[in-house]
Coordinates of N, CA and C in Angstrom, one line a residue:
M1 N 22.1 21.3 -0.8 CA 21.7 21.2 -2.1 C 21.4 19.7 -2.4
M2 N 20.3 19.5 -3.1 CA 19.8 18.1 -3.4 C 20.5 17.7 -4.7
S3 N 20.8 16.4 -4.7 CA 21.4 15.8 -5.9 C 20.3 15.7 -7.0
P4 N 20.7 15.4 -8.2 CA 19.6 15.3 -9.3 C 18.7 14.1 -8.9
T5 N 17.5 14.2 -9.4 CA 16.5 13.2 -9.1 C 16.8 12.0 -10.0
A6 N 16.3 10.8 -9.5 CA 16.6 9.6 -10.2 C 15.6 9.4 -11.4
T7 N 15.8 8.5 -12.2 CA 14.9 8.1 -13.3 C 14.8 6.6 -13.3
G8 N 13.7 6.1 -13.9 CA 13.6 4.6 -14.0 C 12.2 4.2 -13.7
P9 N 12.0 2.9 -13.6 CA 10.6 2.4 -13.4 C 10.1 2.6 -12.0
H10 N 10.9 2.9 -11.0 CA 10.4 3.0 -9.7 C 10.7 4.5 -9.2
V11 N 10.3 5.4 -10.1 CA 10.5 6.8 -9.8 C 9.2 7.4 -10.2
D12 N 8.6 8.3 -9.3 CA 7.3 8.9 -9.7 C 7.5 10.1 -10.6
E13 N 6.4 10.7 -11.0 CA 6.4 11.7 -12.0 C 7.2 13.0 -11.5
T14 N 7.4 13.1 -10.2 CA 8.2 14.3 -9.7 C 9.7 13.9 -9.7
G15 N 10.1 12.7 -10.0 CA 11.5 12.3 -9.9 C 11.9 11.7 -8.6
A16 N 10.9 11.6 -7.7 CA 11.2 11.0 -6.4 C 11.3 9.5 -6.5
R17 N 12.3 8.9 -5.8 CA 12.5 7.4 -5.7 C 11.3 6.8 -4.9
V18 N 10.7 5.8 -5.4 CA 9.7 5.0 -4.6 C 10.5 4.0 -3.8
V19 N 10.7 4.2 -2.5 CA 11.6 3.4 -1.7 C 10.9 2.1 -1.2
G20 N 9.6 2.0 -1.3 CA 8.8 0.9 -0.9 C 7.4 1.0 -1.2
E21 N 6.7 -0.1 -1.4 CA 5.2 -0.1 -1.5 C 4.6 -0.9 -0.4
V22 N 3.8 -0.2 0.3 CA 3.0 -0.8 1.4 C 1.7 -1.2 0.9
G23 N 1.3 -2.5 1.0 CA 0.0 -3.0 0.5 C -0.8 -3.2 1.8
L24 N -2.0 -2.6 1.8 CA -3.0 -2.8 2.9 C -4.0 -3.7 2.4
L25 N -4.3 -4.8 3.2 CA -5.3 -5.8 2.8 C -6.6 -5.4 3.4
E26 N -7.6 -5.2 2.5 CA -9.0 -4.9 2.9 C -9.8 -6.2 2.8
Y27 N -10.3 -6.6 4.0 CA -11.1 -7.9 4.0 C -12.4 -7.6 4.7
A28 N -13.3 -8.6 4.7 CA -14.7 -8.4 5.1 C -14.8 -7.8 6.5
E29 N -14.0 -8.2 7.5 CA -14.2 -7.8 8.9 C -13.2 -6.7 9.3
C30 N -12.4 -6.2 8.4 CA -11.4 -5.2 8.8 C -12.0 -3.9 9.2
Q31 N -11.3 -3.2 10.0 CA -11.7 -1.8 10.4 C -11.3 -0.9 9.3
V32 N -12.3 -0.3 8.7 CA -12.1 0.6 7.6 C -11.3 1.8 8.1
S33 N -11.5 2.2 9.4 CA -10.8 3.3 10.0 C -9.3 2.9 10.1
G34 N -9.0 1.7 10.3 CA -7.6 1.2 10.3 C -6.9 1.4 9.0
I35 N -7.6 1.1 7.9 CA -7.0 1.3 6.6 C -6.8 2.8 6.4
H36 N -7.8 3.7 6.7 CA -7.6 5.1 6.5 C -6.5 5.7 7.4
G37 N -6.4 5.2 8.6 CA -5.4 5.6 9.5 C -4.0 5.3 9.1
L38 N -3.9 4.0 8.6 CA -2.6 3.6 8.1 C -2.2 4.4 6.8
R39 N -3.1 4.6 6.0 CA -2.8 5.5 4.8 C -2.3 6.8 5.2
D40 N -3.0 7.4 6.2 CA -2.6 8.8 6.7 C -1.2 8.7 7.3
I41 N -0.9 7.7 8.1 CA 0.5 7.6 8.7 C 1.5 7.5 7.6
F42 N 1.3 6.6 6.6 CA 2.3 6.4 5.5 C 2.4 7.7 4.6
R43 N 1.3 8.4 4.5 CA 1.3 9.7 3.7 C 2.2 10.7 4.4
V44 N 2.1 10.8 5.7 CA 2.9 11.7 6.5 C 4.4 11.3 6.4
A45 N 4.7 10.0 6.5 CA 6.0 9.5 6.4 C 6.6 9.8 5.0
S46 N 5.8 9.6 4.0 CA 6.2 9.9 2.6 C 6.5 11.4 2.4
E47 N 5.7 12.2 2.9 CA 5.9 13.7 2.8 C 7.2 14.0 3.5
F48 N 7.5 13.4 4.7 CA 8.8 13.7 5.4 C 10.0 13.2 4.5
A49 N 9.8 12.0 3.9 CA 10.9 11.5 3.1 C 11.2 12.3 1.9
V50 N 10.1 12.9 1.3 CA 10.3 13.8 0.1 C 11.1 15.0 0.6
A51 N 10.7 15.6 1.8 CA 11.4 16.8 2.2 C 12.8 16.6 2.8
S52 N 13.1 15.4 3.2 CA 14.4 15.2 3.9 C 15.4 14.3 3.2
A53 N 15.0 13.5 2.3 CA 15.9 12.5 1.6 C 16.6 13.2 0.5
D54 N 17.7 12.6 0.1 CA 18.5 13.2 -1.0 C 19.0 12.0 -1.8
P55 N 18.4 11.6 -3.0 CA 17.3 12.4 -3.6 C 16.0 12.2 -2.9
P56 N 15.0 13.0 -3.3 CA 13.7 12.8 -2.6 C 13.1 11.4 -2.8
S57 N 12.5 10.9 -1.8 CA 12.0 9.6 -1.8 C 10.5 9.6 -1.3
V58 N 9.7 8.6 -1.8 CA 8.3 8.5 -1.4 C 8.0 7.1 -1.0
I59 N 7.0 6.9 -0.2 CA 6.5 5.6 0.1 C 5.2 5.4 -0.6
R60 N 5.1 4.4 -1.4 CA 3.8 4.1 -2.1 C 2.9 3.3 -1.3
V61 N 1.6 3.6 -1.3 CA 0.6 2.9 -0.5 C -0.5 2.4 -1.4
S62 N -0.8 1.1 -1.4 CA -1.8 0.6 -2.2 C -2.8 -0.3 -1.3
T63 N -4.0 -0.4 -1.7 CA -5.0 -1.2 -1.0 C -5.4 -2.3 -1.9
W64 N -5.6 -3.5 -1.3 CA -5.9 -4.7 -2.0 C -7.1 -5.4 -1.4
A65 N -7.9 -6.0 -2.3 CA -9.1 -6.7 -1.9 C -9.2 -8.0 -2.8
V66 N -10.0 -8.9 -2.3 CA -10.2 -10.1 -3.1 C -11.5 -9.9 -3.9
S67 N -11.4 -10.3 -5.2 CA -12.5 -10.2 -6.1 C -12.8 -11.5 -6.7
A68 N -14.0 -11.9 -6.8 CA -14.4 -13.2 -7.3 C -14.4 -13.1 -8.9
T69 N -13.9 -14.1 -9.5 CA -13.9 -14.2 -11.0 C -14.3 -15.6 -11.3
D70 N -14.6 -15.8 -12.6 CA -14.9 -17.2 -13.1 C -13.8 -18.2 -12.8
D71 N -12.6 -17.7 -12.7 CA -11.4 -18.6 -12.5 C -11.1 -18.7 -11.0
G72 N -11.9 -18.1 -10.2 CA -11.6 -18.1 -8.7 C -11.3 -16.7 -8.2
P73 N -10.9 -16.6 -6.9 CA -10.6 -15.3 -6.3 C -9.3 -14.8 -6.8
V74 N -9.3 -13.5 -7.0 CA -8.0 -12.8 -7.4 C -7.9 -11.5 -6.5
M75 N -6.6 -11.1 -6.3 CA -6.4 -9.9 -5.6 C -6.5 -8.7 -6.6
V76 N -7.2 -7.7 -6.2 CA -7.4 -6.5 -7.0 C -6.9 -5.3 -6.2
C77 N -6.2 -4.4 -6.9 CA -5.7 -3.1 -6.3 C -6.9 -2.2 -6.3
T78 N -7.4 -1.7 -5.2 CA -8.6 -0.8 -5.1 C -8.2 0.6 -5.0
S79 N -7.0 0.9 -4.5 CA -6.5 2.3 -4.5 C -5.0 2.3 -4.5
D80 N -4.4 3.4 -4.9 CA -2.9 3.4 -5.1 C -2.5 4.9 -5.2
T81 N -1.4 5.2 -4.4 CA -0.9 6.5 -4.5 C -0.1 6.8 -5.7
H82 N 0.4 5.7 -6.4 CA 1.2 5.9 -7.6 C 0.7 4.9 -8.7
P83 N -0.6 5.1 -9.2 CA -1.1 4.1 -10.1 C -0.4 4.0 -11.5
E84 N 0.5 4.9 -11.8 CA 1.2 4.9 -13.1 C 2.3 3.9 -13.1
L85 N 2.7 3.4 -11.9 CA 3.9 2.5 -11.8 C 3.5 1.1 -11.6
A86 N 4.3 0.1 -12.1 CA 4.1 -1.3 -11.8 C 4.2 -1.6 -10.3
H87 N 3.4 -2.5 -9.8 CA 3.5 -2.8 -8.4 C 4.7 -3.6 -8.0
R88 N 5.3 -3.2 -6.9 CA 6.4 -3.9 -6.3 C 6.2 -3.9 -4.8
L89 N 5.3 -4.7 -4.3 CA 5.0 -4.7 -2.8 C 6.3 -5.1 -2.0
S90 N 6.6 -4.2 -1.1 CA 7.8 -4.5 -0.2 C 7.3 -4.9 1.2
H91 N 6.1 -4.5 1.5 CA 5.5 -4.7 2.8 C 4.0 -5.0 2.6
V92 N 3.4 -5.8 3.4 CA 2.0 -6.1 3.4 C 1.5 -5.9 4.9
V93 N 0.4 -5.1 5.1 CA -0.1 -4.9 6.4 C -1.6 -5.4 6.4
I94 N -1.9 -6.2 7.4 CA -3.3 -6.6 7.6 C -3.9 -5.8 8.7
P95 N -4.8 -4.8 8.3 CA -5.3 -3.9 9.4 C -6.1 -4.7 10.4
P96 N -6.4 -4.1 11.6 CA -7.1 -4.8 12.6 C -8.6 -5.0 12.3
S97 N -9.2 -5.8 13.1 CA -10.6 -6.1 13.0 C -11.3 -6.0 14.3
L98 N -12.6 -5.7 14.3 CA -13.3 -5.6 15.5 C -13.9 -7.0 15.9
V99 N -13.7 -8.0 15.0 CA -14.2 -9.3 15.3 C -13.1 -10.1 16.0
V100 N -13.4 -10.8 17.0 CA -12.4 -11.6 17.7 C -11.9 -12.7 16.8
P101 N -10.6 -13.1 16.8 CA -10.1 -14.0 15.9 C -10.8 -15.3 15.8
E102 N -11.4 -15.9 16.8 CA -12.1 -17.1 16.8 C -13.3 -17.1 15.9
L103 N -13.9 -15.9 15.7 CA -15.1 -15.8 14.9 C -14.9 -15.2 13.5
M104 N -13.7 -15.0 13.2 CA -13.4 -14.4 11.8 C -13.4 -15.5 10.8
A105 N -13.9 -15.1 9.6 CA -13.9 -16.0 8.5 C -12.5 -16.3 8.0
S106 N -12.2 -17.4 7.4 CA -10.9 -17.7 6.9 C -10.6 -16.7 5.7
A107 N -9.3 -16.4 5.6 CA -8.9 -15.5 4.5 C -7.8 -16.1 3.8
G108 N -7.9 -17.4 3.5 CA -6.9 -18.2 2.8 C -6.5 -17.6 1.4
E109 N -7.4 -16.9 0.8 CA -7.1 -16.3 -0.5 C -6.0 -15.3 -0.5
F110 N -5.8 -14.7 0.7 CA -4.7 -13.7 0.8 C -3.4 -14.4 0.8
T111 N -3.3 -15.5 1.4 CA -2.0 -16.2 1.4 C -1.6 -16.8 0.1
D112 N -2.6 -17.1 -0.7 CA -2.3 -17.6 -2.1 C -1.7 -16.5 -3.0

């Protein structure tokens, strides 16, 4: 028997605890298939956590890109499995690229 579901700011609409938010960085030379593959992997892990954890738990996945503004570059969330919740990134993943590292453009805005 499962215990009652949690409540609070890091609980989704089903009552499942959001145990972590994985942020995927989308940059100019990244493999888009890498982002989609990682989203699929974390979705499966999240489904497993919902089915097996007590109380049910989910892994939130968000995708982030740099957007130019008048005040300079800013990070923008471009997709999110739980858009109704405030962001609390616990992990950041930089997907692979087909470009060799020596030829890649600088991505200093990600570190800022």
